[in-house]
mmCIF file of C-alpha atoms and ligand atoms in Angstrom:
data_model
loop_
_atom_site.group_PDB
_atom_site.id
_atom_site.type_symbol
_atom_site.label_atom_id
_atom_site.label_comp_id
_atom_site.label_asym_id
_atom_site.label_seq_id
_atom_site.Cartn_x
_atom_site.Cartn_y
_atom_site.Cartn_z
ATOM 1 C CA UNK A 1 77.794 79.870 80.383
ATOM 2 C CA UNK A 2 78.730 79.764 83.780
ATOM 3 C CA UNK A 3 80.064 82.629 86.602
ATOM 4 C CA UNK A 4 83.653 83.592 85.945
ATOM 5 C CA UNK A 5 85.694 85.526 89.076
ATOM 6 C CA UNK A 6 89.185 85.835 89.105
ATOM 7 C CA UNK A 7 92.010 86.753 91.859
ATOM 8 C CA UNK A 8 95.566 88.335 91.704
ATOM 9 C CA UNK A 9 99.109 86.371 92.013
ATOM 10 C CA UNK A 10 101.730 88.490 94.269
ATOM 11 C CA UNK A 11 105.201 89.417 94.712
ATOM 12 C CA UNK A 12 106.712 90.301 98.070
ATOM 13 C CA UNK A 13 108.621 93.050 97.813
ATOM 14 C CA UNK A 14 110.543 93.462 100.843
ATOM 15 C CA UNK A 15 111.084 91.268 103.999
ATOM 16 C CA UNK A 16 110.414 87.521 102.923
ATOM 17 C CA UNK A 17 112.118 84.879 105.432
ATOM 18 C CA UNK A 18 112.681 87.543 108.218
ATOM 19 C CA UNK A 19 109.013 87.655 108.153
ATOM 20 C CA UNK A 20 109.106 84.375 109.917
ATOM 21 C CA UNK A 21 110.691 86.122 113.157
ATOM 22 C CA UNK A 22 108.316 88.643 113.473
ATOM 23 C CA UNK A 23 109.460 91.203 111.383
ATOM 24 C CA UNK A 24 107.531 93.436 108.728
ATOM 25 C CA UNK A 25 107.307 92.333 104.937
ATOM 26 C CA UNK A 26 105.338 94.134 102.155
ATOM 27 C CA UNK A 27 103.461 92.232 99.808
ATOM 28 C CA UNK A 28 101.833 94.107 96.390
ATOM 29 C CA UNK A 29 99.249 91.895 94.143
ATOM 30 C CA UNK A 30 100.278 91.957 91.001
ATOM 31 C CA UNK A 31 98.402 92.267 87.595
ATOM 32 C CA UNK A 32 98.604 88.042 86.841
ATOM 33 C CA UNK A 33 95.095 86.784 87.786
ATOM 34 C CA UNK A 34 94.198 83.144 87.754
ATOM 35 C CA UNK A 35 89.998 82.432 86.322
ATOM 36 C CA UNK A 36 87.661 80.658 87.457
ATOM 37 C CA UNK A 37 84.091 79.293 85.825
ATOM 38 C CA UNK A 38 81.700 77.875 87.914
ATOM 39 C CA UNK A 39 78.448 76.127 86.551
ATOM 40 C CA UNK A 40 76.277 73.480 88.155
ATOM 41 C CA UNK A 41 75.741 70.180 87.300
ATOM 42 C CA UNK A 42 72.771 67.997 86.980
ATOM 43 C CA UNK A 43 74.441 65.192 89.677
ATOM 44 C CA UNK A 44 76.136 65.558 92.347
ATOM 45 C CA UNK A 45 79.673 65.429 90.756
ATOM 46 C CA UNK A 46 82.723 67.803 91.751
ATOM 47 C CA UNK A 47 84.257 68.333 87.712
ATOM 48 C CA UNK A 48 87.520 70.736 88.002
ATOM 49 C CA UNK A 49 89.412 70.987 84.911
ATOM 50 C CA UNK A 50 92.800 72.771 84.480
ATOM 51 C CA UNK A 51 93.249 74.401 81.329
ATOM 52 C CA UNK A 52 96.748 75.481 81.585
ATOM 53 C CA UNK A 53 97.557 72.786 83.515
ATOM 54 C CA UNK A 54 96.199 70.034 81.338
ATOM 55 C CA UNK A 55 94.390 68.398 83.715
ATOM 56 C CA UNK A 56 90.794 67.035 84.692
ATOM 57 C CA UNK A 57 89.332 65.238 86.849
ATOM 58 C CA UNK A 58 86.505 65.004 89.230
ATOM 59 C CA UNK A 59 84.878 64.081 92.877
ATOM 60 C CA UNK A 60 82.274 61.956 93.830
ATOM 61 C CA UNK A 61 81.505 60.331 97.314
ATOM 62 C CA UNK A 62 84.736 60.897 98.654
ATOM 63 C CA UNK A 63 86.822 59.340 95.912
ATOM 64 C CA UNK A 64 88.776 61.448 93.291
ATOM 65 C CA UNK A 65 88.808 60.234 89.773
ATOM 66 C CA UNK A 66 91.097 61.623 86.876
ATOM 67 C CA UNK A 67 90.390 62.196 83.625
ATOM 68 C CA UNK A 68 93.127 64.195 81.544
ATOM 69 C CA UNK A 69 96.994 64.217 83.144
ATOM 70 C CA UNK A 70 98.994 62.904 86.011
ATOM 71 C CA UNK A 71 96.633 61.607 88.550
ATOM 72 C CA UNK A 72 98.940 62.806 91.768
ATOM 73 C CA UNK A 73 99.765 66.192 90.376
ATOM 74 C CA UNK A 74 95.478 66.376 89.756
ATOM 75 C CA UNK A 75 94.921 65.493 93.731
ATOM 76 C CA UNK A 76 97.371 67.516 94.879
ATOM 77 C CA UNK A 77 96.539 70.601 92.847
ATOM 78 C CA UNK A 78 92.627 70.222 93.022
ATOM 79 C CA UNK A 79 92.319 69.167 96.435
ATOM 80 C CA UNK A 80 92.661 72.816 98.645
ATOM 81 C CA UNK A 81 89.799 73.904 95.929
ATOM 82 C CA UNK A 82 87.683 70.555 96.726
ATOM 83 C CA UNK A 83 87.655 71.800 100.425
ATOM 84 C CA UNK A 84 86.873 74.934 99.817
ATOM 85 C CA UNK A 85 83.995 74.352 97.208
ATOM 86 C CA UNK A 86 82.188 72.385 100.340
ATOM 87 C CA UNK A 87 83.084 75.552 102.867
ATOM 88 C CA UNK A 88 81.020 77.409 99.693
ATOM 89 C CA UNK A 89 78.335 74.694 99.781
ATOM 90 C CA UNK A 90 77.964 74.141 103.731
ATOM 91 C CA UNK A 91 77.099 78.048 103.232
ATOM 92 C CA UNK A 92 74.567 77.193 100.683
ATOM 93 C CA UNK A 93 72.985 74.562 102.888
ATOM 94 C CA UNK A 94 72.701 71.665 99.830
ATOM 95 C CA UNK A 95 74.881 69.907 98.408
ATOM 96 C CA UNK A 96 74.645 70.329 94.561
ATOM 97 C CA UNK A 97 77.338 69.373 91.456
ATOM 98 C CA UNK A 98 79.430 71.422 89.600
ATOM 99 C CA UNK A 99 81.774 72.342 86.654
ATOM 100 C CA UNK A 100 84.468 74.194 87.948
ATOM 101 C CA UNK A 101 87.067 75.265 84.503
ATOM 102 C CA UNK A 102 90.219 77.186 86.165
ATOM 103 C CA UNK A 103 92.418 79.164 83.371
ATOM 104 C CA UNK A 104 95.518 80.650 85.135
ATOM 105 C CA UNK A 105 98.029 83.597 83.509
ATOM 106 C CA UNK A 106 100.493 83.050 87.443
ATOM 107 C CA UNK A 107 103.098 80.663 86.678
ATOM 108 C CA UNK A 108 102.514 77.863 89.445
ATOM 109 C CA UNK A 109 105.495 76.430 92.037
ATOM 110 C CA UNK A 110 107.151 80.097 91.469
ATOM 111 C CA UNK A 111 106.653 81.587 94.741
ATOM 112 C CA UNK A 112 103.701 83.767 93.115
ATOM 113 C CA UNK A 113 100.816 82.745 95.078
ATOM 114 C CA UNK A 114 99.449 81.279 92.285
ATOM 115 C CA UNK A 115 97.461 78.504 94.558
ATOM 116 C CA UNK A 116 96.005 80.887 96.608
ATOM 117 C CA UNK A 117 94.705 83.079 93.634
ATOM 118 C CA UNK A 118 92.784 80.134 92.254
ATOM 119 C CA UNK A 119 91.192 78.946 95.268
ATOM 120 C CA UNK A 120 89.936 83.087 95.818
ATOM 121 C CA UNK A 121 88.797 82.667 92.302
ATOM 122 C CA UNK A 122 86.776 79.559 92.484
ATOM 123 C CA UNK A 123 85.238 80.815 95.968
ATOM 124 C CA UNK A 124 83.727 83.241 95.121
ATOM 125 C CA UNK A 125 82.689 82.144 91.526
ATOM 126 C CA UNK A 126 80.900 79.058 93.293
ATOM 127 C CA UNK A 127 79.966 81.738 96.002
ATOM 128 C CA UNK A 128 78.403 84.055 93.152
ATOM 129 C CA UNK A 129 76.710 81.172 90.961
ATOM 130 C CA UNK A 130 75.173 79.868 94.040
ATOM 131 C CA UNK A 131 73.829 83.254 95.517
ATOM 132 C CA UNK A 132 75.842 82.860 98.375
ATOM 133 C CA UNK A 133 77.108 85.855 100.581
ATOM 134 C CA UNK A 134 80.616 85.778 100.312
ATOM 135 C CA UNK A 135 82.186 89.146 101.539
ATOM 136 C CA UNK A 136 86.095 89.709 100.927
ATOM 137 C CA UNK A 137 86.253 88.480 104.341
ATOM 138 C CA UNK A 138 84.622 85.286 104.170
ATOM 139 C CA UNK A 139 86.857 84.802 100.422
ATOM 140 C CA UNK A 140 89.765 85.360 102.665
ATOM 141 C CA UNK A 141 89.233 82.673 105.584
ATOM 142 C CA UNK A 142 87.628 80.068 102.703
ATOM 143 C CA UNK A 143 90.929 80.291 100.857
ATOM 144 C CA UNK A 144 93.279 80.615 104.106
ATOM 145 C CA UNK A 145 91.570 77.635 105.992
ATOM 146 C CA UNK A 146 91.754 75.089 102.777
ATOM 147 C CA UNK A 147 95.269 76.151 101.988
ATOM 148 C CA UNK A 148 95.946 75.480 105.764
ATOM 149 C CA UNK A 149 94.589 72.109 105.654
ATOM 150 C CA UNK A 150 96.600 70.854 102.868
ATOM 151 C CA UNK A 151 99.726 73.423 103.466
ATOM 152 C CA UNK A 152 100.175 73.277 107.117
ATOM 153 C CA UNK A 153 100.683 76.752 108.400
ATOM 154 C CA UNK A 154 100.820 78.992 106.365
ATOM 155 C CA UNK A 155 101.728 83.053 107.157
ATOM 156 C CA UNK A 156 98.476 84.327 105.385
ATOM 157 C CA UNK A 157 100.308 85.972 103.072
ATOM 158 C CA UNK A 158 98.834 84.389 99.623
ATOM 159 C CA UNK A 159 94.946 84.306 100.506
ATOM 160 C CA UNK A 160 94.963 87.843 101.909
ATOM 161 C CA UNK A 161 96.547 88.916 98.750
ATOM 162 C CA UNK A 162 94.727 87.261 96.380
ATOM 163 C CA UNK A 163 91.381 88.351 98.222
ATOM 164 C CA UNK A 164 91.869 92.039 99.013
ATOM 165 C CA UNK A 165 94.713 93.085 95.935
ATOM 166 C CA UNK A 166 96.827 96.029 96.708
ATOM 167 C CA UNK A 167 99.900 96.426 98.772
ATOM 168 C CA UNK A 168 99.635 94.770 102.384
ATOM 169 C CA UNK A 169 102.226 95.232 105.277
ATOM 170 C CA UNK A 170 101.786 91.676 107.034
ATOM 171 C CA UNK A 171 103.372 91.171 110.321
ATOM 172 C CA UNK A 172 102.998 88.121 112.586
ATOM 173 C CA UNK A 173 101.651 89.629 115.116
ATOM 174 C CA UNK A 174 99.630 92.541 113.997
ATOM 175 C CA UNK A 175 98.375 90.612 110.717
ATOM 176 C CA UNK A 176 97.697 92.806 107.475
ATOM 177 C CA UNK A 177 97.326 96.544 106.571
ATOM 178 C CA UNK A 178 96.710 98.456 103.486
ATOM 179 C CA UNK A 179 99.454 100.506 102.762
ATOM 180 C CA UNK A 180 98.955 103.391 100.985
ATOM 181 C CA UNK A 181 101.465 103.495 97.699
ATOM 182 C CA UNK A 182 101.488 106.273 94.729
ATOM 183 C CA UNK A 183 104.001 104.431 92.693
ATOM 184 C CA UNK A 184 102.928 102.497 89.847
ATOM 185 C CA UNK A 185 106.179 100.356 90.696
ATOM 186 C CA UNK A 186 106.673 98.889 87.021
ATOM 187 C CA UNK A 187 108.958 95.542 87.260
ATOM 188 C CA UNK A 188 110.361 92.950 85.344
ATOM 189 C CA UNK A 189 109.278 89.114 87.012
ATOM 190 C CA UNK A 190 112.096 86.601 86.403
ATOM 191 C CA UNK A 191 111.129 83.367 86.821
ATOM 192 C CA UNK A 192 114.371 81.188 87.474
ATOM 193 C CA UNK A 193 112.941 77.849 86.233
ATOM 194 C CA UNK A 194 114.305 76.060 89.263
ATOM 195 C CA UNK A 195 111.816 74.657 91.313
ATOM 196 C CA UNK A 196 112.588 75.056 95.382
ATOM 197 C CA UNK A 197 110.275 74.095 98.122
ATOM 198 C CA UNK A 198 109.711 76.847 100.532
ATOM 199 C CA UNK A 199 110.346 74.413 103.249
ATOM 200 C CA UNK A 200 113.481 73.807 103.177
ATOM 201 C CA UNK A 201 114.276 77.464 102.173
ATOM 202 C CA UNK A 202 113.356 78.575 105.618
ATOM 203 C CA UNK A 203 115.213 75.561 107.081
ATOM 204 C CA UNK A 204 118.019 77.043 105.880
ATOM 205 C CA UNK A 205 117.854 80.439 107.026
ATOM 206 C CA UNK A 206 116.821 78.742 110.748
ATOM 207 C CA UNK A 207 119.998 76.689 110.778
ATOM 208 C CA UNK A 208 122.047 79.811 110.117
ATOM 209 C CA UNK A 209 120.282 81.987 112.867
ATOM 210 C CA UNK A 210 120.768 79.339 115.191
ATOM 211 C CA UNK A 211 124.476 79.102 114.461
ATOM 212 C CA UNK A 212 125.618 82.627 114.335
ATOM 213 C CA UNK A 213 123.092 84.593 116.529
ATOM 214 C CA UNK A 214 124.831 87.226 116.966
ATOM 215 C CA UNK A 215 125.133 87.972 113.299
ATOM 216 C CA UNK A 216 121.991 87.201 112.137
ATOM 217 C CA UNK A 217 119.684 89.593 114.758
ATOM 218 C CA UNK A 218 121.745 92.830 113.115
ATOM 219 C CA UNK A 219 120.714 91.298 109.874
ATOM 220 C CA UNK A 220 117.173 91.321 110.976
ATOM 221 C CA UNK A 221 117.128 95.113 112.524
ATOM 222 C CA UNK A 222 118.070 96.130 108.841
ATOM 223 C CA UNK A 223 115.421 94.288 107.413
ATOM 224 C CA UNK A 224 113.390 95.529 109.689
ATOM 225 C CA UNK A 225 114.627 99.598 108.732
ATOM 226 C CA UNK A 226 114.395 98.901 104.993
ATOM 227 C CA UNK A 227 110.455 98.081 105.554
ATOM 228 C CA UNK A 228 110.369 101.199 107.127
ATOM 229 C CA UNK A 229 112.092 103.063 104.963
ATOM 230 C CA UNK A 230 110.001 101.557 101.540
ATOM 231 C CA UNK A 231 106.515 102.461 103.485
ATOM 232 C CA UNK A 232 107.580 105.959 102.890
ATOM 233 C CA UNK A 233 109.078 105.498 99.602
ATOM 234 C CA UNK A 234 105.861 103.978 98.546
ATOM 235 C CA UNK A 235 104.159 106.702 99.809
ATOM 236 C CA UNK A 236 106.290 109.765 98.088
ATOM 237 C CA UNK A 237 106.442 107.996 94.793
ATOM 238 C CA UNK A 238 110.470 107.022 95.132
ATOM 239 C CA UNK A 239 111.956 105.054 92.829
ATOM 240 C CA UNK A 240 115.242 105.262 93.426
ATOM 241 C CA UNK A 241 115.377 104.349 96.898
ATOM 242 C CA UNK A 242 113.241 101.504 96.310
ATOM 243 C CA UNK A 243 115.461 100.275 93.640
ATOM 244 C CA UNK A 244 118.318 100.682 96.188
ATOM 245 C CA UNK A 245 116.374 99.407 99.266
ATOM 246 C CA UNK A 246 115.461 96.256 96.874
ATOM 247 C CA UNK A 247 119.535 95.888 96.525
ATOM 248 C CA UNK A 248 120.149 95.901 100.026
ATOM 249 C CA UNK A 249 117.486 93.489 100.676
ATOM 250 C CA UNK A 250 118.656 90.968 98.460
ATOM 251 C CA UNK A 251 122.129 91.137 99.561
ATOM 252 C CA UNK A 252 120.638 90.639 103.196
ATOM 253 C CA UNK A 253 119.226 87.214 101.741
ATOM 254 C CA UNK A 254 122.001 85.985 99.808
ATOM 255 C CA UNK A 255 123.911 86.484 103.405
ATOM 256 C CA UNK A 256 121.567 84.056 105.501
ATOM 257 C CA UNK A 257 121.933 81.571 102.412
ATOM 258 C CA UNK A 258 118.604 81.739 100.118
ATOM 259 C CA UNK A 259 119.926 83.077 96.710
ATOM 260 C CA UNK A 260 121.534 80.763 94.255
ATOM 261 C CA UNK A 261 122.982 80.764 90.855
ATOM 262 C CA UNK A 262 120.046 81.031 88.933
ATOM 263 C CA UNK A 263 118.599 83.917 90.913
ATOM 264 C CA UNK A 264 122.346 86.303 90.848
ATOM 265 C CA UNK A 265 122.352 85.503 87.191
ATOM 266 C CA UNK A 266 119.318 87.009 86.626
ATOM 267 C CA UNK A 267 119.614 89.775 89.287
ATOM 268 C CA UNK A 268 122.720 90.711 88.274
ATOM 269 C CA UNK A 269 121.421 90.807 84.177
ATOM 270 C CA UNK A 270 118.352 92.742 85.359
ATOM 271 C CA UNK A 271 120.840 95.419 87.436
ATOM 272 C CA UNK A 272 123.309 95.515 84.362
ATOM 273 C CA UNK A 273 120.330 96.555 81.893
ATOM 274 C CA UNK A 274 119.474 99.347 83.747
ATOM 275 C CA UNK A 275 117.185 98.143 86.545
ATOM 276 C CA UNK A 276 117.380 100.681 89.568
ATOM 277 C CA UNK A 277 117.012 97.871 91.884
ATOM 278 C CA UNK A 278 116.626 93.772 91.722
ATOM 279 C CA UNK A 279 116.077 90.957 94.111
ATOM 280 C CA UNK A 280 115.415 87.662 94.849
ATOM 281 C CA UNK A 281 111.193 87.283 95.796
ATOM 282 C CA UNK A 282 109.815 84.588 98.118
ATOM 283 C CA UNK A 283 111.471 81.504 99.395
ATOM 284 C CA UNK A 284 114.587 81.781 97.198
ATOM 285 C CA UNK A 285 116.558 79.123 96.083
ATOM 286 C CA UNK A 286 115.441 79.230 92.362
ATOM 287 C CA UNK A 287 111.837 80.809 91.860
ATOM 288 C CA UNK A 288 111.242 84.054 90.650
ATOM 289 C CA UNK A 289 113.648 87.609 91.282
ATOM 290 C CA UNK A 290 111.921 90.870 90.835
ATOM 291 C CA UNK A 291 113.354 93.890 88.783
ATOM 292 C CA UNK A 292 112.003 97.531 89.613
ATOM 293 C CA UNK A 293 112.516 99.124 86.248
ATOM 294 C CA UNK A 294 111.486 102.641 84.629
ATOM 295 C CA UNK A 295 109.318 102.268 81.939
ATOM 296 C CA UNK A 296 111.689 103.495 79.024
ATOM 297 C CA UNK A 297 114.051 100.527 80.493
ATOM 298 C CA UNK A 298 111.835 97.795 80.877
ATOM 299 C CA UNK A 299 112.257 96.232 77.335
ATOM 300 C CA UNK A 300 115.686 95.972 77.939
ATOM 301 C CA UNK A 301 115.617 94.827 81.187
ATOM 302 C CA UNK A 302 113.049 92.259 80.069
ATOM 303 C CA UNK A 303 115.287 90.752 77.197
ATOM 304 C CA UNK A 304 118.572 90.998 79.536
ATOM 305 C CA UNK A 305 116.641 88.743 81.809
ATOM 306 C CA UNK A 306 116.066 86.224 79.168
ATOM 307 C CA UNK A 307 119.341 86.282 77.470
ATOM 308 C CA UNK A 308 120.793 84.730 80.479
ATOM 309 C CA UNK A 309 117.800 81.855 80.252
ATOM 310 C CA UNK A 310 115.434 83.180 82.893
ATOM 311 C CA UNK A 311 111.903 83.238 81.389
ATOM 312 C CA UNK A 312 110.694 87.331 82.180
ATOM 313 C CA UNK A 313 107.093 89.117 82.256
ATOM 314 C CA UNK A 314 106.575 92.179 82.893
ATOM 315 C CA UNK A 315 104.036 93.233 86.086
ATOM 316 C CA UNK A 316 102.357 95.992 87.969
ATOM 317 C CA UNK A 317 100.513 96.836 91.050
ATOM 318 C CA UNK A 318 97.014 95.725 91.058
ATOM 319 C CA UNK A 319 94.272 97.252 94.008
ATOM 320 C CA UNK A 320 91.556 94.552 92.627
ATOM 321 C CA UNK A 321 91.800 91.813 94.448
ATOM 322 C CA UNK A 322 89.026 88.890 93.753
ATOM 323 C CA UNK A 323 86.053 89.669 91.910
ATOM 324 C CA UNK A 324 83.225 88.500 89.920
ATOM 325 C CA UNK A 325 84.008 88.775 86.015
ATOM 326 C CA UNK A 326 80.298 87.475 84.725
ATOM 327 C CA UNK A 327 77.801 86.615 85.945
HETATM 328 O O1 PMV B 1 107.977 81.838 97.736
HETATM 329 P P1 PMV B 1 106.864 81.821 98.714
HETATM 330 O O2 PMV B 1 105.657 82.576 98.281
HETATM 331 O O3 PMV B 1 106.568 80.427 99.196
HETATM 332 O O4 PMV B 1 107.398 82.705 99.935
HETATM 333 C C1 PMV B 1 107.597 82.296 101.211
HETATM 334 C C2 PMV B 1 107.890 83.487 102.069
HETATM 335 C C3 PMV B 1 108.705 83.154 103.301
HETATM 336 O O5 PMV B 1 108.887 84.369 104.004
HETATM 337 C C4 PMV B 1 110.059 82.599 102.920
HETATM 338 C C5 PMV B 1 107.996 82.146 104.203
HETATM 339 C C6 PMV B 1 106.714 82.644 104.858
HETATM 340 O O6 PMV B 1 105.941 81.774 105.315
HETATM 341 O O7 PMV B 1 106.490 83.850 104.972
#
């Protein structure tokens, strides 16, 4: 038996694309983790395996072999936790094999952060079985600088997240900050189906901008004012301002463009049921739209969402962010 640690997935509550210009966006780790067993080998072999992705496959000198599933989907998925497996081991100082088993609950391509949560994972498992000194810190830039390499640049969002758990402000230029939240914000996760790449999602929202500037920077400031005004919602334990501030915010990003079909029929089911506030999360375009629901509603929210063929779960806060599960 090997060392299992595990990491959060993530929603963002408020402030996705505008994020991108420099304004505030609040990000809360949510209670799906991804798991991650690490055990060494007697070669020198890199052996990942997938289990809800049905996949296996392994590294040796460079070359990637597979072993169970599509061999592109393998690379692609395994290769940010390949990279950061030999951050783990240029730590350790030797280079040794292992058997790295990754069991996820965060639906992947959703706009959860589900890569990011497995990479924290296997860090610090490897980190753990290894008896190397991984603070939360060192987690964080393992995780940020792999997904980097194979992402391009990324905000930071997902590997801070996934690390540290909790709710984070992120701004561009200030980075992260623990914000302090009473609410147990209970919520309905709709996951459209329809994949989008996050790309081309803020693509659109640039071509927009760049055509109507004039309408778009107004757009911004009240992005900007809900942030401000959730902080303090957060804080007092509001519901019902956070529901509405979530209905604002949404109707803010179906104006620059990023909602679709998929994500009003589900916002609009979720809002019907009795949802005190719904909205597209992440990169829009298909995905996943959040629901902040009371509890005594959240069965019916939950089965309006999949009436109209989204596929719901239900989610709260989470402060742990990666940790060791075994050792
Ligand atoms: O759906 P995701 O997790 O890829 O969300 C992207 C969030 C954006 O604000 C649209 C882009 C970004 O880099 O912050």
């Amino acid at each position: 038996m090997g060392v299992v640690a595990s990491a959060p997935a993530k929603i963002i509550l408020f402030g996705e694309h505008f994020v991108v210009y420099g304004e505030p966006a609040i990000v809360l780790a949510i209670d799906k983790r991804a798991y991650a067993e690490a055990e060494q080998r007697n070669d020198k072999r890199l052996c990942l395996r997938s289990v809800n992705l049905n996949l296996a496959g392994y590294f040796e000198n460079g070359t990637f072999k597979i072993e169970q599933g599509d061999a592109k989907e393998a690379k692609s998925k395994f290769e940010p936790i390949k990279l950061a497996v030999a951050k783990v081991l240029e730590k350790h100082g030797e280079n040794v094999g292992l058997n790295i088993q990754i069991n996820s609950t965060v639906p992947v391509a959703a706009g959860l952060g589900s890569s990011a949560a497995v990479v924290a994972a296997v860090t610090a498992a490897v980190g753990a079985l290894l008896n190397v000194k991984m603070s939360k810190e060192d987690v964080f830039r393992t995780t940020y600088e792999s997904e980097k390499i194979v992402h391009g640049t990324p905000s930071g969002i997902d590997p801070a997240i996934s690390t540290f758990g909790g709710t984070l402000l992120f701004q561009m230029d200030t980075g992260f900050k623990p914000l302090e939240v009473k609410a147990d914000i209970p919520l309905v996760i709709g996951d459209t189906g329809v994949e989008r790449s996050t790309r081309a999602q803020v693509e659109k929202v640039r071509s927009i901008k760049e055509k109507y500037p004039q309408i778009v920077e107004p757009v911004m400031l009240a992005a900007r004012e809900i942030v401000l005004r959730a902080i303090d919602a957060l804080k007092e334990n509001d519901l019902e301002t956070l529901g509405e501030l979530m209905n604002i915010n949404h109707a803010l990003l179906y104006g620059v463009g990023v909602s679709d079909e998929s994500l009003e029929w589900l916002v609009n089911a979720a809002r019907k049921a009795g949802a005190l506030g719904a909205k597209l999360t992440g990169a829009g375009g298909g995905g996943c739209m959040i629901a902040l629901t009371k509890n005594e509603e959240l069965e019916r929210v939950f089965e309006a969402i999949q009436r109209v063929g989204g596929k719901p779960f239900m989610a709260r806060k989470t402060d742990e962010g990666v940790k060791i599960e075994r050792t």
